[in-house]
């Protein structure tokens, strides 16, 4: 039988297969990622050192004028303190509430835990843009629904609430921090080894003492690291400060960067905007550094282990009913802005919700919105944007993950770092930098520049997801294919990718949801031909066509829910089934 | 068939660790049709060696020749990628792809590198391969519905279906339970021999290595210590490590008082004993005397010690019943606990006085271990204490 062995030896391979060799792919990846990530950063730095009012390519002059201007006025100091107070305040509130609710749902016998979990996990389907508009409709001092109601009920003369205050901004942001922090903390609370607590009980401590002396100290580092992470996110956040904060004259770094680059009047000041962007980037990097100092770099790829502890659940006793009521009231407040948008989407012209107005509700806005070529174009653009960027970025992320897990050479490490870098780059800064890079190219003004930006912004997430998935995949599965004669590319396509399809898909859905709800990218790069749903809503709101904007917003939320809800229900069911 | 010379592999230091020298100038030569075992304790570099041969790991120096073709040479800058070496490999975890059916798994190698022998040809060869591992008719099953033993056989079918020139097996039996392991070992050897393929077999279990292979390379800390048939290594180990790893034994520290050809007279705490001597030992050397537990002939009465027979008196301190044999601990004059195995039907009683007769050809003096690792020392000490 050995005689025919030589006949079986592979003959010459097809000539193009060298294109699929891992080292070539690695180099190609490096180039692509460097262009995506480093390109904008370099141009941003260059622009910050260029004279104002010119594009960085069009000048050879270097000047520190922008930075001098920033550090000269005490305007900057106010801006910085406002930003920090804003981020700190909303994170304190949001993470505090999230920790409390996470403890209630994971470690006590509070009813409705599953509903709360699905609700909060699905909240990512709700664009911050829509929430911002909802709150404006609810509590603006003139005709905000709550204010009108309060006036009628209490006979007040001045408005009870106002959206145009620092506190409103903080509370609204806290509501958006809350679900994300809950998602991060939930795993922490449910995965805590209950034996540590049992040990306390065995030694005769009372429940409250155990909580104070054992549970809390164990959880503090986790809560703290989530807190720092959220500060990083809020400092980078743009949409809520933009929608809520601007009318109130509350400026934070991210909105300042945007307004300088896209002023409502006058010409863009790219130089100063870039210089502020560099400052914001510095702040974000500093926070990132603090974050990693606190949690250790190991945390970067931390995966929530499937280890199913059955934690001891605290009995709430007499507190059960009041606590449940308070928590559900909180969710009621969270939903209010959505309900307000929903209401508005059925009105012919905006009016405060009342029984009297009920008769005049109709679907007119929806049919009007769906009939207009503008909206149709926006929907098509959104679909293209979502499908293209989610697919591209997950694919890129998978490739990078493969090299950073399996190759581990110098090039692979550089790739890994480059792919992780966008985490520290605030999206608004990144997008303005991308604008500067591509403004003179034909890509600018098409939907593809949005795709490119989304890919860059989501690259870190995609890489992280696929990296943690790949580390759990036995290396021998891929090796087996290689020894069987498969080329690197075949092995990746036929073995690695199919085996990671679940993680790929859930990553894809996450990216899709976040891309379609995002306003930052479409707004900064907006031209008449690349309007997507988010920017269309913004334009209609600004026009102002509140009912039309509301109808589009409802459509967007519904579309997102269709994607997000089934996944979350399945995931929750799988979790409780395990 | 396979020639490996002066192979080196050092894993670069990971953050927070030191570099690991996994292979230190390893040379080997495997004949066509042999089953060759790489045997050694955990972490000695067996898997690294196998992966270098397969091409999954790139060595730092040396040369690998498979069937006359140089697949790796540092000096000639040759490195044939793993997928072009035409080998078959069975992995420790079997690496059966869970998203494919059994038939798809087995057919995979037939479809690589631009080959496509056609639908019928593939079906026929997959069926042949499955029949060969006695899993005919399992083709449509999902790969996840198989037992451990079946998965292992699928892995074997997949490794053999494209008729590779060399079969590599990385601890293929270690994931099976003890009973199945014994039957699979015999089965595996029969199958490999019937095909006539050359196989490299990695294991850390000396019983497995002895049962499977024609020749064994004993490895330790990245080096090949000794190569030979398992019988050679068992009977004539060169070092205390080899003696201890290939089977249990009493390892006694001794001094060589005289060497004559292949015989030596050694001085031990319980008297002078004649033994075979490993190459390179001279009179005056400190060495280790290896006495397998089944080597001593036990008498209850003193007999005439003549020629090269040594006779040592002792007291039975314990008797352990192990089924097919019994393990007897004999306390010798120097306070030594000496382990002897005996026929179940000849069990002595505790406290009984016995005489151990040691023929010279059943004892061997070997080199003390180089102070490579303190682990080996503690093994020696355990041997002494036993
Ligand atoms: N990828 C790697 N990076 C760094 N060190 C490694 C790597 N793979 C193996 N090593 C180290 O190289 C040495 C040899 O490893 P190898 O896997 O070859 O051992 P082995 O003999 O197969 O052991 P086992 O019987 O446990 O499988 C070990 O010390 C191991 O820690
Ligand atoms: Mg191994």
mmCIF file of C-alpha atoms in Angstrom, chain A residues 1-14 16-17 22 406-409 413 473-501, chain B residues 1 14-15 32 51 54 56-57 82-89 91-100 105 108-110 112-115 125 132 158-159 161-166 168 170 194-198:
data_model
loop_
_atom_site.group_PDB
_atom_site.id
_atom_site.type_symbol
_atom_site.label_atom_id
_atom_site.label_comp_id
_atom_site.label_asym_id
_atom_site.label_seq_id
_atom_site.Cartn_x
_atom_site.Cartn_y
_atom_site.Cartn_z
ATOM 1 C CA UNK A 1 0.000 0.000 0.000
ATOM 2 C CA UNK A 2 2.962 2.293 0.455
ATOM 3 C CA UNK A 3 3.822 1.877 -3.180
ATOM 4 C CA UNK A 4 1.360 4.461 -4.411
ATOM 5 C CA UNK A 5 2.376 6.978 -1.817
ATOM 6 C CA UNK A 6 4.556 8.982 -4.137
ATOM 7 C CA UNK A 7 1.690 9.325 -6.580
ATOM 8 C CA UNK A 8 -0.296 10.950 -3.809
ATOM 9 C CA UNK A 9 2.267 13.590 -3.131
ATOM 10 C CA UNK A 10 0.950 17.010 -3.950
ATOM 11 C CA UNK A 11 1.907 18.263 -7.344
ATOM 12 C CA UNK A 12 2.457 21.916 -8.175
ATOM 13 C CA UNK A 13 -0.073 24.209 -6.554
ATOM 14 C CA UNK A 14 -2.074 26.832 -8.376
ATOM 15 C CA UNK A 16 -2.267 32.434 -7.214
ATOM 16 C CA UNK A 17 -2.332 30.565 -3.915
ATOM 17 C CA UNK A 22 -0.570 34.158 5.978
ATOM 18 C CA UNK A 406 -2.113 32.295 16.866
ATOM 19 C CA UNK A 407 0.826 34.155 15.364
ATOM 20 C CA UNK A 408 2.059 36.327 18.228
ATOM 21 C CA UNK A 409 4.979 37.725 16.270
ATOM 22 C CA UNK A 413 1.368 42.479 18.229
ATOM 23 C CA UNK A 473 -11.052 27.497 20.277
ATOM 24 C CA UNK A 474 -8.572 24.641 20.474
ATOM 25 C CA UNK A 475 -5.533 25.393 18.344
ATOM 26 C CA UNK A 476 -5.386 21.792 17.125
ATOM 27 C CA UNK A 477 -8.646 22.236 15.163
ATOM 28 C CA UNK A 478 -6.908 24.610 12.787
ATOM 29 C CA UNK A 479 -3.641 22.693 12.839
ATOM 30 C CA UNK A 480 -5.459 19.539 11.801
ATOM 31 C CA UNK A 481 -6.643 21.249 8.632
ATOM 32 C CA UNK A 482 -3.144 22.517 7.871
ATOM 33 C CA UNK A 483 -1.578 19.083 8.212
ATOM 34 C CA UNK A 484 -4.330 17.696 5.975
ATOM 35 C CA UNK A 485 -2.952 19.980 3.274
ATOM 36 C CA UNK A 486 -5.250 22.963 3.609
ATOM 37 C CA UNK A 487 -3.767 26.360 2.877
ATOM 38 C CA UNK A 488 -3.960 29.010 5.572
ATOM 39 C CA UNK A 489 -6.880 30.642 3.855
ATOM 40 C CA UNK A 490 -8.833 27.398 3.437
ATOM 41 C CA UNK A 491 -8.274 26.524 7.050
ATOM 42 C CA UNK A 492 -9.484 29.966 8.142
ATOM 43 C CA UNK A 493 -12.515 29.905 5.856
ATOM 44 C CA UNK A 494 -13.588 26.274 6.317
ATOM 45 C CA UNK A 495 -12.633 25.619 9.922
ATOM 46 C CA UNK A 496 -12.012 28.713 12.040
ATOM 47 C CA UNK A 497 -14.801 30.976 10.801
ATOM 48 C CA UNK A 498 -17.571 28.340 10.824
ATOM 49 C CA UNK A 499 -16.591 27.288 14.332
ATOM 50 C CA UNK A 500 -16.818 30.887 15.530
ATOM 51 C CA UNK A 501 -20.068 31.632 13.723
ATOM 52 C CA UNK B 1 12.496 7.605 6.248
ATOM 53 C CA UNK B 14 6.526 35.707 27.092
ATOM 54 C CA UNK B 15 5.911 38.870 29.082
ATOM 55 C CA UNK B 32 10.788 3.052 6.904
ATOM 56 C CA UNK B 51 5.110 19.860 15.592
ATOM 57 C CA UNK B 54 4.733 18.387 10.979
ATOM 58 C CA UNK B 56 3.354 23.540 12.598
ATOM 59 C CA UNK B 57 6.260 24.895 14.578
ATOM 60 C CA UNK B 82 2.964 22.172 6.946
ATOM 61 C CA UNK B 83 0.282 21.861 4.303
ATOM 62 C CA UNK B 84 2.828 20.835 1.680
ATOM 63 C CA UNK B 85 4.566 18.118 3.662
ATOM 64 C CA UNK B 86 2.011 15.436 2.846
ATOM 65 C CA UNK B 87 1.752 14.053 6.371
ATOM 66 C CA UNK B 88 -1.050 12.638 8.458
ATOM 67 C CA UNK B 89 -1.526 13.591 12.065
ATOM 68 C CA UNK B 91 -3.993 15.157 17.622
ATOM 69 C CA UNK B 92 -4.243 14.748 21.337
ATOM 70 C CA UNK B 93 -7.693 16.354 21.346
ATOM 71 C CA UNK B 94 -8.496 14.515 18.062
ATOM 72 C CA UNK B 95 -9.475 17.891 16.562
ATOM 73 C CA UNK B 96 -12.580 16.473 14.922
ATOM 74 C CA UNK B 97 -14.384 19.423 13.370
ATOM 75 C CA UNK B 98 -17.756 19.626 15.089
ATOM 76 C CA UNK B 99 -19.457 21.547 12.298
ATOM 77 C CA UNK B 100 -18.923 18.771 9.747
ATOM 78 C CA UNK B 105 -14.202 15.315 8.192
ATOM 79 C CA UNK B 108 -11.312 16.993 3.881
ATOM 80 C CA UNK B 109 -7.702 16.010 3.098
ATOM 81 C CA UNK B 110 -8.753 14.641 -0.296
ATOM 82 C CA UNK B 112 -6.978 20.129 -0.489
ATOM 83 C CA UNK B 113 -4.216 21.607 -2.601
ATOM 84 C CA UNK B 114 -6.186 21.819 -5.777
ATOM 85 C CA UNK B 115 -7.040 18.122 -5.756
ATOM 86 C CA UNK B 125 -11.974 6.381 -0.369
ATOM 87 C CA UNK B 132 -10.439 0.391 7.904
ATOM 88 C CA UNK B 158 -8.776 11.367 8.448
ATOM 89 C CA UNK B 159 -5.035 11.171 8.945
ATOM 90 C CA UNK B 161 -7.224 8.794 3.932
ATOM 91 C CA UNK B 162 -4.820 10.737 1.705
ATOM 92 C CA UNK B 163 -2.108 8.080 2.114
ATOM 93 C CA UNK B 164 0.502 10.277 3.796
ATOM 94 C CA UNK B 165 4.144 9.297 3.814
ATOM 95 C CA UNK B 166 4.439 9.678 7.564
ATOM 96 C CA UNK B 168 2.282 11.535 13.443
ATOM 97 C CA UNK B 170 0.359 13.052 19.631
ATOM 98 C CA UNK B 194 -1.023 -3.591 8.188
ATOM 99 C CA UNK B 195 -0.736 -0.397 6.167
ATOM 100 C CA UNK B 196 2.998 -0.377 6.529
ATOM 101 C CA UNK B 197 3.206 3.336 7.141
ATOM 102 C CA UNK B 198 5.980 4.879 9.204
#
